Amino acid sequence: MRARLLDGLLSGALLVLLAASLGALVAPAGSADAGSAAEDAALRAAYRRPAEPPPAPADNPTTAARAQLGRRLFFDPSLSSTGAMSCSSCHQPAHGFSDGLPLARGAGGKALRRRSPTIWNLAWAPFLFWDGRAEGLEAQAAAPIEAHEEMGQPLEALIARMGGDPAWRAAFAAAFPGAGPAVTKDNLVRALAAWERTLVSPRTRFDAWVEGDDAALSPAERRGLSVFNGPAGCATCHEGWAFTDHAFYDIGLPLRPGAPPDLGRGPVLGEARADHAFKTPTLREAMRRAPYMHDGSLPTIEAVLDHYAGGVVDRPTLAPELPRRLALDARQRADLVAFLDTLTSAPDAALPEMATPPAAPAPPPGLAPVARARVSQRNRQFAPLRVALVPGGTLEIVNDDTTAHNIRIDSPDLQRNSGIQDPGQTVSWRIPTAGRYVAFCGIHPKMRLEVTVAAP
Ligand code: HEC
Ligand code: HEC
């Protein structure tokens, strides 16, 4: 087992698999003092920070001028109807880009339906909002400015006002050089998204440990890492260096008494099986972000552990990935909290230097189109990741995984939706139209399959 895992490490492509298999390597909690060398090596590979953020979209490359404009817009209260509220009122750097409140409060002081989520590490997020209803940062950014109960500012009026202001005109022109007026709704949204793409959470002691400094973690913190990956099962969903898989799960939070039920991902997908599912948040900078969860219902990190170990409401939509009847003893809890603390930067840490995402890569060389392509979904990954079909060819996606998926293609000239696809089921789609499409899972949207349909 160890030899196989280490091979996986070398190939570097099996991190998800690895994270899922680490439990097998971890000594039973309680006896886990310092980890073995093999366990350390496997964990270090699973948690290495990427060298750079993923590429920005081709139509919104992250330039310094663009990100600076976005930053200025983000902190500027004149974007709100009252002139008193900026994006940063609810996404405060000192609170890990949340706001310390159970539910966000809009321009009128009224409580919103959900808590302000962190905006760290969203360059990697395929879908935004707790329920994933916006695809990409550009699609998300206009919503809070216009939302009546958030900033309450019609964008047309805002754009007209900024367009009349020479300082804004100059800043937009620097960020969006070229012909035509630069102060537009699209450019405002692009600038905000470009800045958000640079928000990569700062390095912490945990990263020093990952890079080989054994002394960077105390024995309790190191044991907590093993509990996180082993008996507590947290790493199944809070996976990789940012501690999220960007997927949607029902983790069994009780419904908020007296409030209309918030069903999360289910209504967005039109699938009742995804009811109560919300997005896995990054655990980076989490210690600054209490209270926790989409509804702000858990006031402290200890309350979060009480929830996972003993508070989970059993219902049909509960994620199969969630450990059932998890029990954690006092030492495991203390070690877990100590470990989670190492993912948050020091209290006086400044915002990190901006990370500049690379430009979009050149498309990979074409594949030879085939009449029928069969794709696996084992371990919440498509394999292969790209297929090419002849027009009229058949795409066959097998659920050979242990969890349900919801495969979709959502492009203007081609829509497909598998509905809930349980383990053992196969979808088979004939694709008549030439073009390039992306198939993704509505529940685990990091799963992305590139489908090219072209004549041979
Ligand atoms: C009144 C408080 C408030 C203001 C002001 C506000 N937000 Fe938010 N923001 C929220 C809440 C609440 C959510 C979650 C809403 C949901 O999931 O339905 C959210 C979600 C987001 C997300 C998605 C995060 C994720 O993990 O998916 C981003 C990005 C974001 N806001 C950026 C912005 C930007 C940019 C602005 C300014 C233009 C802004 N917000 C203004 C409260 C606010
Ligand atoms: C089945 C996937 C899954 C597992 C396993 C899991 N989580 Fe989560 N976690 C989530 C999701 C989804 C949310 C957001 C849920 C919501 O708000 O409704 C979340 C939220 C959190 C939050 C709150 C973050 C915030 O910003 O509000 C913390 C802290 C957390 N989890 C820690 C843990 C720990 C510690 C474990 C192991 C004991 C764990 N999680 C296991 C999926 C998971």
XYZ file of C-alpha atoms and ligand atoms in Angstrom:
542
model
C 0.000 0.000 0.000
C 2.727 2.434 0.966
C 4.777 1.636 -2.118
C 1.710 2.199 -4.293
C 0.971 5.493 -2.639
C 4.500 6.704 -3.085
C 4.367 5.810 -6.777
C 1.232 7.936 -6.931
C 3.188 10.754 -5.347
C 5.800 10.609 -8.012
C 3.267 10.741 -10.800
C 1.776 13.720 -8.975
C -1.618 13.298 -10.613
C -3.391 11.256 -7.986
C -3.733 13.750 -5.208
C -7.443 13.278 -4.726
C -7.026 9.540 -4.611
C -4.214 10.012 -2.208
C -6.116 12.252 0.142
C -8.873 9.653 0.165
C -6.423 6.841 0.875
C -4.395 8.633 3.501
C -6.713 7.381 6.208
C -5.216 3.940 5.606
C -1.733 5.213 6.387
C -2.532 7.199 9.471
C -1.904 5.435 12.755
C -5.080 5.057 14.842
C -5.763 8.369 16.545
C -4.698 8.502 20.132
C -1.599 6.489 19.353
C -0.586 8.886 16.546
C 2.361 10.808 17.859
C 4.784 12.063 15.268
C 3.747 10.603 11.905
C 5.885 8.099 10.052
C 8.189 9.304 7.306
C 5.916 7.777 4.656
C 2.842 9.488 6.082
C 4.668 12.817 6.239
C 5.745 12.463 2.606
C 2.228 11.596 1.425
C 0.684 14.497 3.355
C 3.303 16.939 2.144
C 2.563 15.995 -1.460
C -1.200 16.274 -0.944
C -0.966 19.782 0.551
C 1.675 21.481 -1.568
C 0.621 24.960 -2.689
C 0.358 25.407 -6.463
C 3.069 27.589 -7.982
C 0.526 30.001 -9.436
C -3.247 30.521 -9.612
C -5.171 28.940 -12.501
C -5.262 30.963 -15.741
C -7.658 33.910 -15.920
C -10.391 33.730 -18.594
C -9.144 34.725 -22.046
C -11.462 37.772 -22.114
C -10.288 39.085 -18.743
C -6.535 38.723 -18.321
C -5.364 39.880 -14.885
C -3.227 42.964 -15.427
C -1.892 45.045 -12.549
C -3.990 48.063 -13.625
C -7.143 45.942 -13.757
C -6.582 44.361 -10.353
C -5.784 47.764 -8.815
C -8.997 49.215 -10.193
C -10.893 46.217 -8.831
C -9.324 46.719 -5.422
C -10.330 50.364 -5.399
C -13.903 49.514 -6.382
C -14.061 46.789 -3.722
C -13.244 49.176 -0.891
C -15.255 52.154 -2.204
C -18.546 52.890 -0.383
C -19.773 55.124 -3.207
C -20.801 51.906 -4.976
C -23.772 51.593 -2.599
C -27.022 53.541 -2.655
C -26.436 54.974 0.819
C -22.749 55.758 0.177
C -21.986 53.922 3.397
C -21.408 50.352 2.268
C -18.688 48.784 0.144
C -17.996 45.175 -0.773
C -15.520 45.240 2.098
C -18.256 46.028 4.636
C -19.281 42.394 4.408
C -16.007 40.901 3.158
C -13.523 42.373 5.659
C -9.861 41.352 5.385
C -9.556 41.288 9.205
C -12.397 38.742 9.380
C -10.914 36.467 6.722
C -13.073 38.380 4.180
C -16.263 37.580 6.096
C -17.792 40.012 8.618
C -18.135 38.335 12.009
C -21.939 38.269 11.765
C -24.181 35.177 11.673
C -26.135 36.695 8.763
C -24.931 39.521 6.511
C -26.563 42.941 6.914
C -27.432 44.945 3.810
C -27.493 48.672 3.111
C -30.766 49.133 5.010
C -29.420 47.207 8.024
C -31.742 44.292 7.271
C -30.381 40.783 7.896
C -29.885 38.809 4.673
C -30.676 35.136 4.284
C -27.073 33.897 4.491
C -23.738 34.620 6.088
C -21.037 36.516 4.156
C -18.662 33.831 2.831
C -14.928 34.303 2.603
C -13.616 35.345 -0.799
C -10.126 33.848 -0.352
C -8.941 31.436 -3.050
C -11.902 31.876 -5.401
C -9.665 31.860 -8.490
C -10.064 28.075 -8.250
C -13.851 28.066 -7.717
C -15.967 27.056 -10.717
C -19.255 28.233 -9.127
C -19.898 31.092 -6.731
C -22.298 31.694 -3.831
C -23.142 29.186 -1.118
C -25.455 27.450 -3.595
C -23.199 27.840 -6.649
C -25.757 29.793 -8.677
C -23.154 32.010 -10.429
C -20.603 30.541 -12.806
C -17.347 32.459 -12.481
C -16.325 35.640 -10.690
C -17.432 37.920 -13.521
C -20.970 36.526 -13.338
C -21.028 36.998 -9.582
C -19.743 40.547 -9.202
C -22.688 42.609 -10.450
C -25.200 40.872 -8.205
C -24.380 42.438 -4.804
C -24.191 46.004 -6.143
C -27.666 45.832 -7.607
C -29.236 43.542 -5.024
C -31.860 45.630 -3.409
C -31.124 44.307 0.078
C -27.318 44.445 -0.316
C -25.890 47.634 -1.834
C -29.087 48.686 -3.613
C -27.469 50.610 -6.462
C -28.763 50.298 -10.058
C -25.622 49.709 -12.139
C -26.723 52.011 -14.984
C -26.879 54.976 -12.617
C -23.558 54.031 -11.015
C -21.836 53.705 -14.396
C -23.262 57.042 -15.561
C -21.966 58.757 -12.423
C -18.493 57.176 -12.665
C -18.323 57.974 -16.385
C -18.742 61.660 -15.497
C -15.843 61.581 -13.035
C -12.401 62.211 -14.608
C -10.557 60.190 -11.920
C -12.668 57.065 -12.510
C -12.452 57.591 -16.280
C -8.641 57.612 -16.080
C -8.497 54.541 -13.851
C -10.832 52.581 -16.136
C -8.947 53.704 -19.249
C -5.659 52.485 -17.747
C -7.215 49.133 -16.892
C -9.048 48.732 -20.210
C -6.990 50.435 -22.909
C -8.477 50.584 -26.406
C -11.229 52.273 -28.326
C -14.624 53.173 -26.864
C -15.679 54.256 -23.401
C -13.896 52.275 -20.685
C -16.376 52.962 -17.882
C -18.908 50.223 -18.601
C -20.775 47.678 -16.565
C -18.776 44.814 -18.129
C -15.475 46.461 -17.279
C -16.509 47.215 -13.701
C -17.396 43.570 -13.222
C -14.161 42.452 -14.923
C -12.032 44.661 -12.687
C -13.668 43.324 -9.516
C -13.193 39.758 -10.735
C -9.557 40.427 -11.694
C -8.815 41.692 -8.199
C -10.626 38.788 -6.556
C -8.535 36.382 -8.646
C -5.411 37.737 -6.934
C -6.701 36.893 -3.438
C -4.658 33.822 -2.636
C -4.567 33.156 1.108
C -1.216 33.886 2.770
C 1.392 31.288 3.620
C 1.208 30.055 7.189
C 3.232 27.773 9.459
C 1.482 24.824 7.902
C 3.043 25.662 4.517
C 6.473 25.766 6.141
C 5.817 22.235 7.435
C 4.642 21.097 3.984
C 7.874 22.424 2.517
C 9.907 20.264 4.877
C 10.343 22.177 8.144
C 9.434 19.503 10.717
C 9.684 21.978 13.587
C 7.054 24.305 12.079
C 4.228 22.298 13.690
C 4.022 21.350 17.371
C 3.359 17.665 18.167
C -0.302 18.472 18.918
C -0.724 20.320 15.587
C 0.924 17.458 13.716
C -1.379 14.946 15.425
C -4.334 17.166 14.480
C -3.331 16.896 10.818
C -3.516 13.095 11.124
C -6.921 13.261 12.797
C -8.136 15.588 10.016
C -7.016 13.135 7.329
C -7.761 9.974 9.254
C -10.551 9.243 11.723
C -12.354 12.607 11.411
C -12.636 12.275 7.611
C -12.483 16.047 7.060
C -10.054 15.810 4.125
C -12.566 14.002 1.917
C -14.224 17.355 1.203
C -11.756 19.913 2.605
C -9.079 18.582 0.288
C -5.799 19.941 -1.077
C -3.784 23.020 -0.145
C -6.879 25.292 0.041
C -8.867 22.711 1.988
C -11.856 22.671 -0.343
C -13.062 20.590 -3.290
C -15.518 23.362 -4.338
C -18.312 20.776 -4.270
C -21.767 20.895 -2.642
C -22.816 18.725 0.297
C -25.566 18.399 2.861
C -23.581 18.153 6.090
C -26.711 17.752 8.233
C -27.060 21.232 9.713
C -30.440 21.621 11.463
C -32.904 23.968 9.734
C -32.986 27.423 11.263
C -36.082 27.651 13.482
C -38.601 30.262 12.393
C -36.948 30.936 9.017
C -38.150 29.619 5.645
C -35.988 26.573 4.823
C -32.890 27.388 2.741
C -32.474 24.446 0.378
C -29.158 25.549 -1.155
C -27.964 23.699 -4.255
C -31.164 21.658 -4.807
C -33.331 24.453 -6.238
C -30.417 25.743 -8.364
C -30.008 22.338 -10.022
C -33.720 21.497 -9.927
C -32.771 18.304 -8.102
C -34.339 17.595 -4.702
C -31.524 15.144 -4.013
C -29.188 18.162 -3.789
C -31.391 19.964 -1.232
C -29.569 21.241 1.875
C -26.245 21.055 0.002
C -23.952 24.079 0.250
C -20.474 24.806 -1.016
C -17.441 23.474 0.864
C -15.595 26.614 2.064
C -11.810 26.880 2.145
C -10.453 26.348 5.668
C -7.579 28.760 5.056
C -7.926 31.813 7.350
C -10.946 30.099 8.960
C -10.025 31.020 12.534
C -10.796 34.685 11.739
C -14.201 33.896 10.313
C -16.487 32.806 13.157
C -19.437 32.345 13.248
C -19.468 29.482 10.757
C -21.594 27.906 7.993
C -23.936 29.402 5.367
C -26.422 30.325 8.087
C -23.872 31.473 10.671
C -25.409 28.953 13.076
C -22.178 27.669 14.673
C -20.515 30.363 16.805
C -17.079 28.775 17.322
C -14.738 26.170 15.867
C -15.579 23.962 18.877
C -19.247 24.183 17.905
C -18.260 23.066 14.388
C -16.596 19.951 15.853
C -19.646 19.330 18.082
C -21.713 19.416 14.914
C -19.599 16.916 12.956
C -19.264 14.642 16.011
C -22.807 14.297 17.306
C -24.929 17.116 15.838
C -25.539 15.856 12.295
C -29.246 15.684 11.373
C -29.920 12.444 9.538
C -31.966 12.945 6.367
C -32.027 11.349 2.922
C -29.935 14.118 1.318
C -27.033 13.767 3.804
C -23.732 13.489 1.869
C -22.468 9.898 1.631
C -18.965 11.400 2.009
C -19.781 12.578 5.550
C -18.600 10.206 8.306
C -21.599 8.745 10.152
C -21.623 8.667 13.963
C -18.217 10.334 14.210
C -16.812 10.247 17.740
C -13.833 12.392 18.737
C -12.238 12.220 22.187
C -11.023 15.306 24.056
C -7.457 14.977 22.829
C -8.477 14.521 19.176
C -10.646 17.639 19.393
C -7.896 19.705 20.950
C -5.418 18.450 18.332
C -7.832 19.219 15.470
C -8.378 22.768 16.701
C -4.615 23.218 17.127
C -4.108 22.001 13.555
C -6.856 24.216 12.052
C -5.223 27.166 13.774
C -2.069 26.618 11.682
C -4.046 27.381 8.503
C -4.647 30.977 9.595
C -2.007 33.688 9.271
C -0.732 35.726 12.225
C -3.184 38.382 13.503
C -1.102 41.293 12.249
C -0.354 39.754 8.835
C -0.742 42.194 5.952
C -2.640 41.265 2.797
C -0.261 39.112 0.757
C 1.409 40.380 -2.372
C -0.967 40.079 -5.273
C -0.693 36.805 -7.112
C -0.903 37.292 -10.842
C -2.759 34.522 -12.635
C -1.150 33.496 -15.919
C -2.833 34.135 -19.250
C -5.081 31.424 -20.667
C -2.979 28.581 -22.111
C -2.946 27.684 -25.787
C -5.504 24.961 -26.513
C -3.963 21.474 -26.338
C -3.378 19.636 -29.623
C -6.512 18.111 -31.146
C -7.549 14.508 -30.516
C -8.717 12.264 -33.337
C -12.561 12.253 -33.171
C -14.241 8.900 -32.489
C -17.831 7.657 -32.860
C -18.200 6.652 -29.207
C -16.266 7.799 -26.135
C -16.649 6.240 -22.704
C -15.754 8.260 -19.616
C -15.288 7.115 -16.008
C -16.070 9.153 -12.865
C -14.160 7.173 -10.275
C -13.072 9.200 -7.212
C -15.012 12.256 -8.384
C -12.827 12.719 -11.467
C -13.560 12.335 -15.156
C -11.150 10.002 -16.918
C -10.144 10.843 -19.566
C -10.455 14.622 -19.156
C -10.891 15.312 -22.905
C -12.760 13.471 -25.594
C -13.315 14.182 -29.294
C -16.368 12.921 -31.148
C -17.499 12.971 -34.754
C -20.785 14.885 -35.231
C -23.559 12.527 -34.147
C -21.106 10.560 -32.012
C -22.041 9.162 -28.609
C -20.730 10.338 -25.263
C -21.115 7.670 -22.622
C -20.495 8.668 -19.005
C -20.432 5.855 -16.487
C -20.967 6.379 -12.779
C -18.391 3.903 -11.493
C -18.004 6.068 -8.372
C -19.424 5.620 -4.864
C -21.479 8.838 -4.845
C -24.248 10.346 -6.999
C -23.370 12.805 -9.761
C -25.348 15.224 -11.949
C -23.739 15.591 -15.358
C -24.571 18.689 -17.366
C -23.627 20.487 -20.533
C -24.838 24.058 -20.466
C -23.782 25.957 -23.561
C -25.970 28.154 -25.781
C -26.239 25.545 -28.561
C -26.171 22.360 -26.492
C -27.813 21.525 -23.175
C -27.839 18.143 -21.496
C -28.718 17.153 -17.938
C -28.396 13.625 -16.603
C -30.535 14.304 -13.546
C -29.223 12.546 -10.458
C -26.970 9.751 -11.699
C -26.539 7.119 -9.026
C -23.564 4.769 -8.811
C -23.931 2.030 -11.436
C -25.891 4.204 -13.890
C -24.634 5.284 -17.306
C -25.732 8.258 -19.404
C -25.415 8.029 -23.127
C -25.815 11.172 -25.226
C -25.705 11.547 -28.983
C -24.089 14.896 -29.758
C -25.207 16.172 -33.168
C -23.662 19.642 -33.269
C -20.023 20.419 -33.976
C -18.395 22.616 -31.340
C -16.495 22.624 -28.076
C -18.377 21.934 -24.875
C -17.681 21.409 -21.218
C -19.498 18.678 -19.323
C -19.433 19.138 -15.548
C -20.994 17.695 -12.436
C -23.507 20.023 -10.770
C -22.653 18.576 -7.365
C -18.857 18.244 -7.725
C -18.223 20.971 -10.323
C -14.470 20.646 -10.195
C -15.149 17.646 -12.436
C -14.861 19.029 -15.942
C -14.754 17.118 -19.191
C -13.819 18.831 -22.439
C -15.893 17.545 -25.343
C -14.890 18.509 -28.892
C -17.211 17.571 -31.706
C -15.670 17.915 -35.165
C -15.595 16.130 -38.498
C -12.530 13.867 -38.816
C -24.400 43.205 2.576
C -23.236 42.378 2.638
C -22.507 42.121 1.339
C -21.970 43.049 0.474
C -22.039 44.559 0.566
C -21.288 42.300 -0.552
N -21.410 40.963 -0.307
Fe -20.534 39.491 -1.338
N -21.649 38.149 -0.355
C -22.489 38.418 0.712
C -23.258 37.249 1.026
C -24.300 37.107 2.130
C -22.878 36.258 0.090
C -23.452 34.853 -0.016
C -24.772 34.927 -0.733
C -25.301 33.589 -1.157
O -24.552 32.617 -1.134
O -26.467 33.519 -1.549
C -21.840 36.859 -0.749
C -21.143 36.189 -1.735
C -20.081 36.724 -2.437
C -19.178 35.982 -3.298
C -19.218 34.488 -3.544
C -18.277 33.787 -2.586
C -18.284 32.301 -2.734
O -17.595 31.626 -1.965
O -18.958 31.774 -3.607
C -18.294 36.884 -3.834
C -17.162 36.594 -4.790
C -18.661 38.189 -3.327
N -19.730 38.045 -2.462
C -18.059 39.366 -3.699
C -18.610 40.601 -3.418
C -18.258 41.832 -4.104
C -17.260 41.953 -5.243
C -19.005 42.802 -3.538
C -19.067 44.263 -3.926
C -19.447 44.519 -5.295
C -19.796 42.184 -2.477
N -19.543 40.857 -2.463
C -20.632 42.878 -1.623
C -22.569 39.611 1.369
C -22.171 40.817 0.814
C -19.030 15.784 3.217
C -18.065 16.837 3.038
C -17.460 17.454 4.297
C -16.775 16.829 5.318
C -16.451 15.354 5.462
C -16.392 17.876 6.246
N -16.845 19.087 5.795
Fe -16.579 20.868 6.733
N -17.850 21.738 5.396
C -18.432 21.112 4.310
C -19.449 21.967 3.743
C -20.320 21.649 2.536
C -19.479 23.127 4.543
C -20.457 24.304 4.415
C -21.792 23.799 4.927
C -22.878 24.852 5.071
O -22.593 26.024 5.306
O -24.053 24.452 4.944
C -18.439 22.954 5.556
C -18.099 23.920 6.500
C -17.050 23.789 7.401
C -16.548 24.849 8.238
C -17.070 26.281 8.260
C -16.276 27.179 7.343
C -16.943 28.514 7.144
O -16.308 29.407 6.595
O -18.117 28.661 7.516
C -15.526 24.340 8.985
C -14.670 25.093 9.994
C -15.407 22.947 8.620
N -16.347 22.648 7.656
C -14.489 22.061 9.175
C -14.566 20.682 8.986
C -13.881 19.718 9.806
C -12.952 20.053 10.958
C -14.245 18.475 9.342
C -13.879 17.113 9.901
C -14.340 16.908 11.269
C -15.140 18.685 8.203
N -15.319 20.030 8.036
C -15.697 17.672 7.435
C -18.125 19.853 3.849
C -17.504 18.873 4.620
